[in-house]
PDB file of C-alpha atoms and ligand atoms in Angstrom:
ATOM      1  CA  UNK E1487     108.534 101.867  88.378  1.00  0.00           C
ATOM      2  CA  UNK E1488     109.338 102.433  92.223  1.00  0.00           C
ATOM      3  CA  UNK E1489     106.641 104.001  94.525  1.00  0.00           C
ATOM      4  CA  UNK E1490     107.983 104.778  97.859  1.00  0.00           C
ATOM      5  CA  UNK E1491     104.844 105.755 100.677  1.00  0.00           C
ATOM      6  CA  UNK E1492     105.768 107.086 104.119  1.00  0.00           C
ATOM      7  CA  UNK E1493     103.313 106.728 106.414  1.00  0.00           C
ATOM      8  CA  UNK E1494     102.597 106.499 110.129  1.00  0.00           C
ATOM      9  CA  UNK E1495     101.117 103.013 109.468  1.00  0.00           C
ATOM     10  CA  UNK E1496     103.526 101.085 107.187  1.00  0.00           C
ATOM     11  CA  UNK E1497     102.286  97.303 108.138  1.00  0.00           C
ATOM     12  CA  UNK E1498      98.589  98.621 107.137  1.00  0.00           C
ATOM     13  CA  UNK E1499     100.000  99.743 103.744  1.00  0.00           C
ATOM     14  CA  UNK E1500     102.163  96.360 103.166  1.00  0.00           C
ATOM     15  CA  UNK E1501      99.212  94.135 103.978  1.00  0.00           C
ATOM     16  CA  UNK E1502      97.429  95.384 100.958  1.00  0.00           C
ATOM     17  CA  UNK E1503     100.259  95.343  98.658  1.00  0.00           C
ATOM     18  CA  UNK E1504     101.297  92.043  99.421  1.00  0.00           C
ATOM     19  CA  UNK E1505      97.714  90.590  97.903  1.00  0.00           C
ATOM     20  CA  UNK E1506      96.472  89.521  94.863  1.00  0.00           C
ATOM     21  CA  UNK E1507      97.766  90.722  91.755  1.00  0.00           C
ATOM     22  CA  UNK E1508      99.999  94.090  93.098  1.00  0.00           C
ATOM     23  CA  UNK E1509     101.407  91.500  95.545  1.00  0.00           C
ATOM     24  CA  UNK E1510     102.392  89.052  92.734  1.00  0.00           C
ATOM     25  CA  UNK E1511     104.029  91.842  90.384  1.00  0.00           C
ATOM     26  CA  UNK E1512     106.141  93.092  92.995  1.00  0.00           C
ATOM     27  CA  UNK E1513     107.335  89.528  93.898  1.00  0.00           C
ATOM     28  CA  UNK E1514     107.989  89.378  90.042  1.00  0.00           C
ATOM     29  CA  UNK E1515     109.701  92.624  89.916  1.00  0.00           C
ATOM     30  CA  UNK E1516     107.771  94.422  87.793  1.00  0.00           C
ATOM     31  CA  UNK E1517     106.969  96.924  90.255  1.00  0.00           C
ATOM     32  CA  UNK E1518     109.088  98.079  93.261  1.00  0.00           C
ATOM     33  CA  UNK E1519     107.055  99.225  96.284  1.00  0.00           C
ATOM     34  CA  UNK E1520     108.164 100.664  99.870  1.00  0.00           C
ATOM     35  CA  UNK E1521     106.369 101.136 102.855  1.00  0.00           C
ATOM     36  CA  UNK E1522     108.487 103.454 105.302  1.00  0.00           C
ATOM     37  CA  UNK E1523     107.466 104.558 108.679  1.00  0.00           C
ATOM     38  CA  UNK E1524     107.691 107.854 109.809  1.00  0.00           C
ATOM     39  CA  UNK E1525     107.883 106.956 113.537  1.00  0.00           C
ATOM     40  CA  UNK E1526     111.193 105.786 112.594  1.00  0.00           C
ATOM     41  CA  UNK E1527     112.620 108.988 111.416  1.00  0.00           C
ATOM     42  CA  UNK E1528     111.820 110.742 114.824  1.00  0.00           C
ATOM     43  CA  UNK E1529     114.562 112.595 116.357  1.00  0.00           C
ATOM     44  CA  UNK E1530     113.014 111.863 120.215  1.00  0.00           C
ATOM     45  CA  UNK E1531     114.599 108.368 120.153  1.00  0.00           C
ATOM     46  CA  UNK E1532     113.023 107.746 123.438  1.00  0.00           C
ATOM     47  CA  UNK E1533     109.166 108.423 122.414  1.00  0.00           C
ATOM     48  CA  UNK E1534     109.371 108.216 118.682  1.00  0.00           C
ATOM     49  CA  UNK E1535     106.758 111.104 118.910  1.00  0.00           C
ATOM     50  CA  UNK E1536     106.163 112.434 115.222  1.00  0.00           C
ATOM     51  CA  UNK E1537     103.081 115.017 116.511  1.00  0.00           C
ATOM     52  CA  UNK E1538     102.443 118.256 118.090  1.00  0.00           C
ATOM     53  CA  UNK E1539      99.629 120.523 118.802  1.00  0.00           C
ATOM     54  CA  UNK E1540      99.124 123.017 116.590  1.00  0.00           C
ATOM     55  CA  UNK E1541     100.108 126.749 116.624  1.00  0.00           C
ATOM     56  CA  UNK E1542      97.643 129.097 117.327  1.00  0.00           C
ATOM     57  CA  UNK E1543      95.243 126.636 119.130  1.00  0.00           C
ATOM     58  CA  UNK E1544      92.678 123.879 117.770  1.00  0.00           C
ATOM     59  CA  UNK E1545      92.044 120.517 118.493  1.00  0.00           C
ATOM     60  CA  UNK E1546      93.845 117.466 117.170  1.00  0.00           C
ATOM     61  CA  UNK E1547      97.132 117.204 116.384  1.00  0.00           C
ATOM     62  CA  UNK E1548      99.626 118.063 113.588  1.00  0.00           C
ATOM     63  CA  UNK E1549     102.365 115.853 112.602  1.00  0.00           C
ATOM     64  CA  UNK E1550     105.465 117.490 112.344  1.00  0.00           C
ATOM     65  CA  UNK E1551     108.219 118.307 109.613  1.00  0.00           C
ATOM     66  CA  UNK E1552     111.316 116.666 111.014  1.00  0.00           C
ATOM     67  CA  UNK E1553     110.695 113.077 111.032  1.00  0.00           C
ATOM     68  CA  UNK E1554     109.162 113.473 107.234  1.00  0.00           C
ATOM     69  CA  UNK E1555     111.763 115.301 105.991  1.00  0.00           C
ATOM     70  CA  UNK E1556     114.133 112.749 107.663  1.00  0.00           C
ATOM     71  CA  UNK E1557     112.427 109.979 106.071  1.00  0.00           C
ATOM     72  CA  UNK E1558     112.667 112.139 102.475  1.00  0.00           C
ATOM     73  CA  UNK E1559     116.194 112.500 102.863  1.00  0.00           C
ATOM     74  CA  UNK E1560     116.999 108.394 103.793  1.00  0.00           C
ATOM     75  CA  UNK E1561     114.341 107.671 100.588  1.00  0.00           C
ATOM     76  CA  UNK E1562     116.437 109.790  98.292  1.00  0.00           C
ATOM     77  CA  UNK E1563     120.036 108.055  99.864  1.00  0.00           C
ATOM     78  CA  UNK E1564     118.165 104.726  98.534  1.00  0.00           C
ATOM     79  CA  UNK E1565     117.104 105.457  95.388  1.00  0.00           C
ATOM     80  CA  UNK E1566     119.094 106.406  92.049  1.00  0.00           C
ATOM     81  CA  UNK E1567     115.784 108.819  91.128  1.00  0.00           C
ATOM     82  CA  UNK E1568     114.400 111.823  92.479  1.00  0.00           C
ATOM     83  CA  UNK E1569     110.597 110.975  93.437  1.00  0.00           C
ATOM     84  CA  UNK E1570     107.532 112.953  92.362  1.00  0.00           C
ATOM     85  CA  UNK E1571     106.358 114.033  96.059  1.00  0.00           C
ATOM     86  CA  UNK E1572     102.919 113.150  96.306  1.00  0.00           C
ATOM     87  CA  UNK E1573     100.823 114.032  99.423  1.00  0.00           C
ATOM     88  CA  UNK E1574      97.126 112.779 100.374  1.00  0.00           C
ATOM     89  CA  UNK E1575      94.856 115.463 101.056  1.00  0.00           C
ATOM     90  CA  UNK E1576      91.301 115.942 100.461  1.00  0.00           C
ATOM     91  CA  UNK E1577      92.657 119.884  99.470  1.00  0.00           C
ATOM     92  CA  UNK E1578      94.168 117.804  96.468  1.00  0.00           C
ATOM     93  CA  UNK E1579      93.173 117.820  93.025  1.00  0.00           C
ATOM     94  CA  UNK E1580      90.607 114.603  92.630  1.00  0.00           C
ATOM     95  CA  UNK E1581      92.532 111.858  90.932  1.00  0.00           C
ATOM     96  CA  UNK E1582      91.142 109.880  88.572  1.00  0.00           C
ATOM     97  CA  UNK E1583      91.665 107.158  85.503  1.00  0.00           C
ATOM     98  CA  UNK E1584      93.473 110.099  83.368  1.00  0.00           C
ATOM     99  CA  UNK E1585      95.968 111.126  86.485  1.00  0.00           C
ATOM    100  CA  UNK E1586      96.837 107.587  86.715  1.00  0.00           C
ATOM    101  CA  UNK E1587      97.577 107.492  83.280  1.00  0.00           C
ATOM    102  CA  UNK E1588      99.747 110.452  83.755  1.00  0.00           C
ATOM    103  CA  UNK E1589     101.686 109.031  87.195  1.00  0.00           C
ATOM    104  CA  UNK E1590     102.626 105.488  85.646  1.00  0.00           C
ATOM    105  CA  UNK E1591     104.826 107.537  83.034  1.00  0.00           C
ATOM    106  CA  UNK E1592     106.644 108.961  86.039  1.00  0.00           C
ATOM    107  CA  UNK E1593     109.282 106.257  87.114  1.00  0.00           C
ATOM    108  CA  UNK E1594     109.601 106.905  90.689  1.00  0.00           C
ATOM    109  CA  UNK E1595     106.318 108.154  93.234  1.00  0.00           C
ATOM    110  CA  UNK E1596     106.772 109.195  96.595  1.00  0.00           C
ATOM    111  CA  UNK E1597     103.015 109.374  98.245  1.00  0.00           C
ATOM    112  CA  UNK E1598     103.261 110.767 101.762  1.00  0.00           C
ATOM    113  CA  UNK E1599     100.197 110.246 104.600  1.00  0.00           C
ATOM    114  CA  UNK E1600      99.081 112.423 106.449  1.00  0.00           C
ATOM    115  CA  UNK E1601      97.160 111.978 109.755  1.00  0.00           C
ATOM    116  CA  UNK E1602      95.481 113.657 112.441  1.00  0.00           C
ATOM    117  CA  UNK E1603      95.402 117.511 111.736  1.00  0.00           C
ATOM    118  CA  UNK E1604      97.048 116.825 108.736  1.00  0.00           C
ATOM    119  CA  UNK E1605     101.006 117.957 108.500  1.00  0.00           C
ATOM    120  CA  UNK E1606     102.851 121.062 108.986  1.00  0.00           C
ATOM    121  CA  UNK E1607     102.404 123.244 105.811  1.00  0.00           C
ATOM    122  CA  UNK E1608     106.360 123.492 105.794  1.00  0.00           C
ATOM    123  CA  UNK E1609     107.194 120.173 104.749  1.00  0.00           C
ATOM    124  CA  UNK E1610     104.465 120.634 102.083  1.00  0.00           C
ATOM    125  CA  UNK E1611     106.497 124.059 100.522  1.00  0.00           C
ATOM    126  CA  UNK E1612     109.813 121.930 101.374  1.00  0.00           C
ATOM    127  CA  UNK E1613     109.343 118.515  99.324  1.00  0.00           C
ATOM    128  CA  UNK E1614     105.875 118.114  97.758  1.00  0.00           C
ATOM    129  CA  UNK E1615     105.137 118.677  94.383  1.00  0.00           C
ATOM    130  CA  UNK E1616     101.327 117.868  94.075  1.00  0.00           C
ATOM    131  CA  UNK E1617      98.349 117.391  96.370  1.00  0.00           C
ATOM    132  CA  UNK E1618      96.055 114.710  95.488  1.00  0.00           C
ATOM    133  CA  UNK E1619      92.317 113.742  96.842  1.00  0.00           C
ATOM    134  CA  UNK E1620      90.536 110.683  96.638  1.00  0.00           C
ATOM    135  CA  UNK E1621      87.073 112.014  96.904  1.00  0.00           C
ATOM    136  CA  UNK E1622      85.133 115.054  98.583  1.00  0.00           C
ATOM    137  CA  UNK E1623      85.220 113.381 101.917  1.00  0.00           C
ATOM    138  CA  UNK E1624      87.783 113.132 105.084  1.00  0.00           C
ATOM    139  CA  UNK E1625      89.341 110.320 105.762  1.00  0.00           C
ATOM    140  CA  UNK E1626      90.915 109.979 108.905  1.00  0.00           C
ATOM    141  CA  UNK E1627      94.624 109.120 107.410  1.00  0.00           C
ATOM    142  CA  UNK E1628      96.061 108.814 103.775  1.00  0.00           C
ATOM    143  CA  UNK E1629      97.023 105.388 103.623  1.00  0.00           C
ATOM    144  CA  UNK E1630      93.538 104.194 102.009  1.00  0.00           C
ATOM    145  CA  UNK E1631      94.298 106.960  99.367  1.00  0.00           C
ATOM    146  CA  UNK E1632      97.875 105.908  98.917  1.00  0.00           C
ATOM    147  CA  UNK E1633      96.516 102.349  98.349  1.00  0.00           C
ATOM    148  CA  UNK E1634      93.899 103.689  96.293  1.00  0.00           C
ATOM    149  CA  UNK E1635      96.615 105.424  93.876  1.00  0.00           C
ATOM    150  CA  UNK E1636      99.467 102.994  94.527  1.00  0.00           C
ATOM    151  CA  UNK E1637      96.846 100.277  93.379  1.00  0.00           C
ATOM    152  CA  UNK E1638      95.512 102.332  89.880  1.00  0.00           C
ATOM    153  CA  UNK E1639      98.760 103.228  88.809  1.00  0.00           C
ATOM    154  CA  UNK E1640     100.120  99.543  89.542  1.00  0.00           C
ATOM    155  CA  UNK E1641      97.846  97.702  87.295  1.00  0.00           C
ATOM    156  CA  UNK E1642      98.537  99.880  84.578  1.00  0.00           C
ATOM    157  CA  UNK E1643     102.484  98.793  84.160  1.00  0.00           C
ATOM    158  CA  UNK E1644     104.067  96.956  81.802  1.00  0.00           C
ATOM    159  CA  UNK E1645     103.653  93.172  82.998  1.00  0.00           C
ATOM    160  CA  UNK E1646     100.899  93.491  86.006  1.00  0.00           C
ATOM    161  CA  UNK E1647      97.898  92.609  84.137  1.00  0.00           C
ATOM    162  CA  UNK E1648      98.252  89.454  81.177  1.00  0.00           C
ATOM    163  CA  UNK E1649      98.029  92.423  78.294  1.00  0.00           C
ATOM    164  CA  UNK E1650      97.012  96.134  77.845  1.00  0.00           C
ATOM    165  CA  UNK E1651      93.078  95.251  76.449  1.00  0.00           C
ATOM    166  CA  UNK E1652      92.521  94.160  80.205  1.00  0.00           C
ATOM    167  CA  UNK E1653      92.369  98.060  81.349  1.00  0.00           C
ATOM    168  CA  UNK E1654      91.904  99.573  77.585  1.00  0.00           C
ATOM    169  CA  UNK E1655      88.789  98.052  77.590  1.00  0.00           C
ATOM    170  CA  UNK E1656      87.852  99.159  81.235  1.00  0.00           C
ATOM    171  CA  UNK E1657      85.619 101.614  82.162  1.00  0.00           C
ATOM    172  CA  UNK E1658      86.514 105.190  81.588  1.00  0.00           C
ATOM    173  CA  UNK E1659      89.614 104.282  79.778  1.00  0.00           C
ATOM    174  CA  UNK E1660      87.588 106.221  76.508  1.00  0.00           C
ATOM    175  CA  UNK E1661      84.915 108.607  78.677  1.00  0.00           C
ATOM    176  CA  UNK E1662      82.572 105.515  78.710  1.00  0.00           C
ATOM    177  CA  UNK E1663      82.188 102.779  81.294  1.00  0.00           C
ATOM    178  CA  UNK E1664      82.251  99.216  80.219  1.00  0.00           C
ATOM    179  CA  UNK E1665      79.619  97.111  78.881  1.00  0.00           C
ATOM    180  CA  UNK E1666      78.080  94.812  81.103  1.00  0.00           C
ATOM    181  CA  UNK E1667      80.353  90.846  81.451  1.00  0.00           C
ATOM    182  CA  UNK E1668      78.482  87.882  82.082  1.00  0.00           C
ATOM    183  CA  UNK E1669      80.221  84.293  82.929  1.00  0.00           C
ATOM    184  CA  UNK E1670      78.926  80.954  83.406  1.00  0.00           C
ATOM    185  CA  UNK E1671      76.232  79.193  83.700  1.00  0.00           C
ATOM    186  CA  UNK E1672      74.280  80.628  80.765  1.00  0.00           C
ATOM    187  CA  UNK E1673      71.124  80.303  82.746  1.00  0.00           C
ATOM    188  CA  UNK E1674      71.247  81.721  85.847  1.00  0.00           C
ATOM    189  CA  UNK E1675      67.735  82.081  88.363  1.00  0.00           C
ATOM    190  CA  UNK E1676      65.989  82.622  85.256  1.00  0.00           C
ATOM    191  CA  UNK E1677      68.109  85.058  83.541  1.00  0.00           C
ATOM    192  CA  UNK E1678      70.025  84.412  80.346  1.00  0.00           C
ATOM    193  CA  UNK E1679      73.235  85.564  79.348  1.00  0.00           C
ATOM    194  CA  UNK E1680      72.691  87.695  76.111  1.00  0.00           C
ATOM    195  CA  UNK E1681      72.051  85.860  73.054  1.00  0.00           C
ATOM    196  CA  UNK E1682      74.744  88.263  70.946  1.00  0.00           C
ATOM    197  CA  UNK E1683      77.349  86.761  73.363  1.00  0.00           C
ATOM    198  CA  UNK E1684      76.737  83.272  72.496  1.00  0.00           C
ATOM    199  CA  UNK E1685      76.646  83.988  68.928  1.00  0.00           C
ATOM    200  CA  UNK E1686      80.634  84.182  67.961  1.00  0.00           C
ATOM    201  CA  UNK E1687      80.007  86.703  65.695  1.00  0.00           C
ATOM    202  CA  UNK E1688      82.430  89.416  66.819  1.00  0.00           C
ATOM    203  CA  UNK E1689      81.506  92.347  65.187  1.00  0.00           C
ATOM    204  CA  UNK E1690      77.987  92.078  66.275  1.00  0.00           C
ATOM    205  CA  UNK E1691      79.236  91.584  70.057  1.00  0.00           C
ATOM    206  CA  UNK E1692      81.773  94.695  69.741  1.00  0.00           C
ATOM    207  CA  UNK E1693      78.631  96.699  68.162  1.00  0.00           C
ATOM    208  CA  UNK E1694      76.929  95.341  71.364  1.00  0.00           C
ATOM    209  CA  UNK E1695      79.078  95.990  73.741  1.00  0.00           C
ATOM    210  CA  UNK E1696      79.421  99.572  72.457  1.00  0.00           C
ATOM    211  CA  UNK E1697      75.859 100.351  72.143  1.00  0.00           C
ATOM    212  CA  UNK E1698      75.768  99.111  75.542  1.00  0.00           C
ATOM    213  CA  UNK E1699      78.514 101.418  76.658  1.00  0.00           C
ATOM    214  CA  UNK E1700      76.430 104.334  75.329  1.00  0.00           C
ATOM    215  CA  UNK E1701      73.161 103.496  77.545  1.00  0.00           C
ATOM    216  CA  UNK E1702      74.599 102.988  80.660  1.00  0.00           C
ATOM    217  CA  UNK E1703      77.103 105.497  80.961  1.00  0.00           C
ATOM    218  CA  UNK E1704      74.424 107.749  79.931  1.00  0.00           C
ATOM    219  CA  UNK E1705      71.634 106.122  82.707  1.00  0.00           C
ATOM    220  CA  UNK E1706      74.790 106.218  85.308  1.00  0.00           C
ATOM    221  CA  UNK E1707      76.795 108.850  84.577  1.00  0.00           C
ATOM    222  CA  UNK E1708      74.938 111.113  83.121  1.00  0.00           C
ATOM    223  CA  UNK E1709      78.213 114.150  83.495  1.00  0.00           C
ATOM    224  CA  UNK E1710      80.356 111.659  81.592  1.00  0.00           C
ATOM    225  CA  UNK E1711      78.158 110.655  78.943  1.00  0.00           C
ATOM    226  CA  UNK E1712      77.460 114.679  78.194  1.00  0.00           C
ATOM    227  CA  UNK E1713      81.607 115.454  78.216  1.00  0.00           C
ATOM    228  CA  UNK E1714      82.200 111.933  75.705  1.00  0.00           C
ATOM    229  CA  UNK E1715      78.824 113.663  72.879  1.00  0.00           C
ATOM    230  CA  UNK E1716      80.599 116.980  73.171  1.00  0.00           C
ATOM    231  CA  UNK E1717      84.191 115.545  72.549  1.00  0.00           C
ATOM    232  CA  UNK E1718      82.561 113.667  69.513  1.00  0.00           C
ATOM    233  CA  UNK E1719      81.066 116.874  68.659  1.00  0.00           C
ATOM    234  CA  UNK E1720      84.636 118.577  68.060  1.00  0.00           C
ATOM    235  CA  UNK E1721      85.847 115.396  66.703  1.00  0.00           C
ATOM    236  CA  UNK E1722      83.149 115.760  63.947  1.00  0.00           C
ATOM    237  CA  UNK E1723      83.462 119.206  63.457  1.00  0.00           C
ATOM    238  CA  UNK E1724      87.583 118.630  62.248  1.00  0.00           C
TER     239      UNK E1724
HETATM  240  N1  SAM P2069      92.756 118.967 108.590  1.00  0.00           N
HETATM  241  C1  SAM P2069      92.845 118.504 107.238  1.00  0.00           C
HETATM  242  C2  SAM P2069      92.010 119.395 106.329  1.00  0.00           C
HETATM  243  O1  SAM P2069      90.976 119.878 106.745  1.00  0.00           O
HETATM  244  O2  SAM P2069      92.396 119.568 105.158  1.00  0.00           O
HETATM  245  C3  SAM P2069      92.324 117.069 107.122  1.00  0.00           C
HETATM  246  C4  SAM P2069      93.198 116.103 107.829  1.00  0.00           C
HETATM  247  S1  SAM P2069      92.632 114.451 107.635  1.00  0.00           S
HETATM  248  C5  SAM P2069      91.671 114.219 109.052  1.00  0.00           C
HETATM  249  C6  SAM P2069      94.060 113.484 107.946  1.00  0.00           C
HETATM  250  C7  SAM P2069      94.824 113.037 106.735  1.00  0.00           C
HETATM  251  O3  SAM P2069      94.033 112.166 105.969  1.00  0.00           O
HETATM  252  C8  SAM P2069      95.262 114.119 105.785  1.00  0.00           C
HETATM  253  O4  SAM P2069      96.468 114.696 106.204  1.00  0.00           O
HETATM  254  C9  SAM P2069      95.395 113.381 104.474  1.00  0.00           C
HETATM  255  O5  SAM P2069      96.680 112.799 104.324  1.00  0.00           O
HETATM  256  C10 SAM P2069      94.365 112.265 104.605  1.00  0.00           C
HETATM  257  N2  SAM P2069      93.116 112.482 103.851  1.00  0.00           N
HETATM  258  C11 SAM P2069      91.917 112.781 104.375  1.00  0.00           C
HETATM  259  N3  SAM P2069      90.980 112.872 103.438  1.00  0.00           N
HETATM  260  C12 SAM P2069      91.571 112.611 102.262  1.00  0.00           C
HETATM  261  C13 SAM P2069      91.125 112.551 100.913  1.00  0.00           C
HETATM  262  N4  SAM P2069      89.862 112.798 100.574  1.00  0.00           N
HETATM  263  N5  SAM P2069      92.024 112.230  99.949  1.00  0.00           N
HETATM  264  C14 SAM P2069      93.316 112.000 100.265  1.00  0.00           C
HETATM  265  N6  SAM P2069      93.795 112.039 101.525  1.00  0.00           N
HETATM  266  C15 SAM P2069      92.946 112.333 102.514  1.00  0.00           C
END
């Protein structure tokens, strides 16, 4: 899979890619991932300037269509594939566990930042074929969403994490959120590690660890719990 991300701030996106266990699939090739800057794609070679004000009046600024379309173009003259445009805006649809699901079957991302004002709603009808949001909240650029998506679809690849039960057990992955882990010592400050656990009998710990499921997804999240009864419910009803 290749995700491409063009942003005004490429170094702030390659720092966190080049870490932990995104950084060591892509040295491993199991994941290509660019950074591209904007800036670079700016027709005033002597400023690089990639904003203006906006029509109409308003503060801030708006970043304009040129240099992204520029930067498009030089992405598509690199790649074989067309990408699936993808910009950052809390206007998006709110991605979650399922989306990223989704986006890992597509071979080739483009995610494109915005910042400031946001872009000029041109380039959006010109190349993008989804908006996506991280959250009801404004952030004051789209990298930390890019890295948020580039970083949930990543670990779901062939290869990035040592096998598929390491995110099929993971919260949400079934409407539920995992059961609670504990690690060594098995006494800690008082508190001891669940006697099930120790046991070795592993249908009692999966009966455990499901029952567990159940509670605390329905203590913490109580809208998920209520959507997981009522798929059951259907389920039943077949
Ligand atoms: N003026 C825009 C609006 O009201 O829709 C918000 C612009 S925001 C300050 C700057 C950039 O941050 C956006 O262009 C977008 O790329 C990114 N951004 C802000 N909040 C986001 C969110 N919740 N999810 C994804 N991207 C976000």
């Amino acid at each position: 899979m290749r995700i491409d991300i063009a942003t005004l701030f490429p170094e702030m996106c390659e720092q966190v890619l080049s870490e932990s266990i995104i950084g060591r699939a892509r040295k491993k090739g199991l994941i290509d991932i660019y950074c591209h800057n904007i800036r670079d794609y700016s027709p005033d070679q002597r400023h690089h300037r990639v904003d203006d004000s906006p029509y109409g009046g308003g503060k801030g600024m708006v970043m304009q269509p040129e240099p992204i379309y520029l930067c498009y173009l030089d992405i598509l003259r690199q790649s074989a594939s067309v990408p699936h445009v993808i910009y950052l805006s809390p206007q998006g649809k709110v991605f979650d566990e399922k989306k990223a699901l989704a986006l890992k079957e597509t071979p080739h991302l483009l995610l494109l930042c915005g910042h400031y004002e946001g872009v000029d709603e041109r380039i959006l009808e010109k190349i993008v074929d989804e908006e996506l949001s991280i959250g009801d909240y404004v952030l004051t650029g789209g990298e930390l969403a890019a890295l948020v998506v580039t970083d949930a679809v990543a670990r779901l690849c062939d290869g990035v994490l040592p096998d598929a039960s390491c995110f099929e057990e993971e919260s949400l992955m079934n409407g539920l959120l995992e059961y609670p882990q504990y690690t060594r010592p098995e006494l800690w400050e008082d508190k001891k590690v669940p006697d099930v656990l120790l046991s070795g009998h592993h249908k009692n710990i999966e009966s455990w660890r499901f029952s567990q499921s159940l509670s605390r997804t329905q203590k913490k999240r109580p809208d998920l719990y209520a959507a997981y009864q009522k798929k059951r419910e259907k389920n039943d009803e077949k």
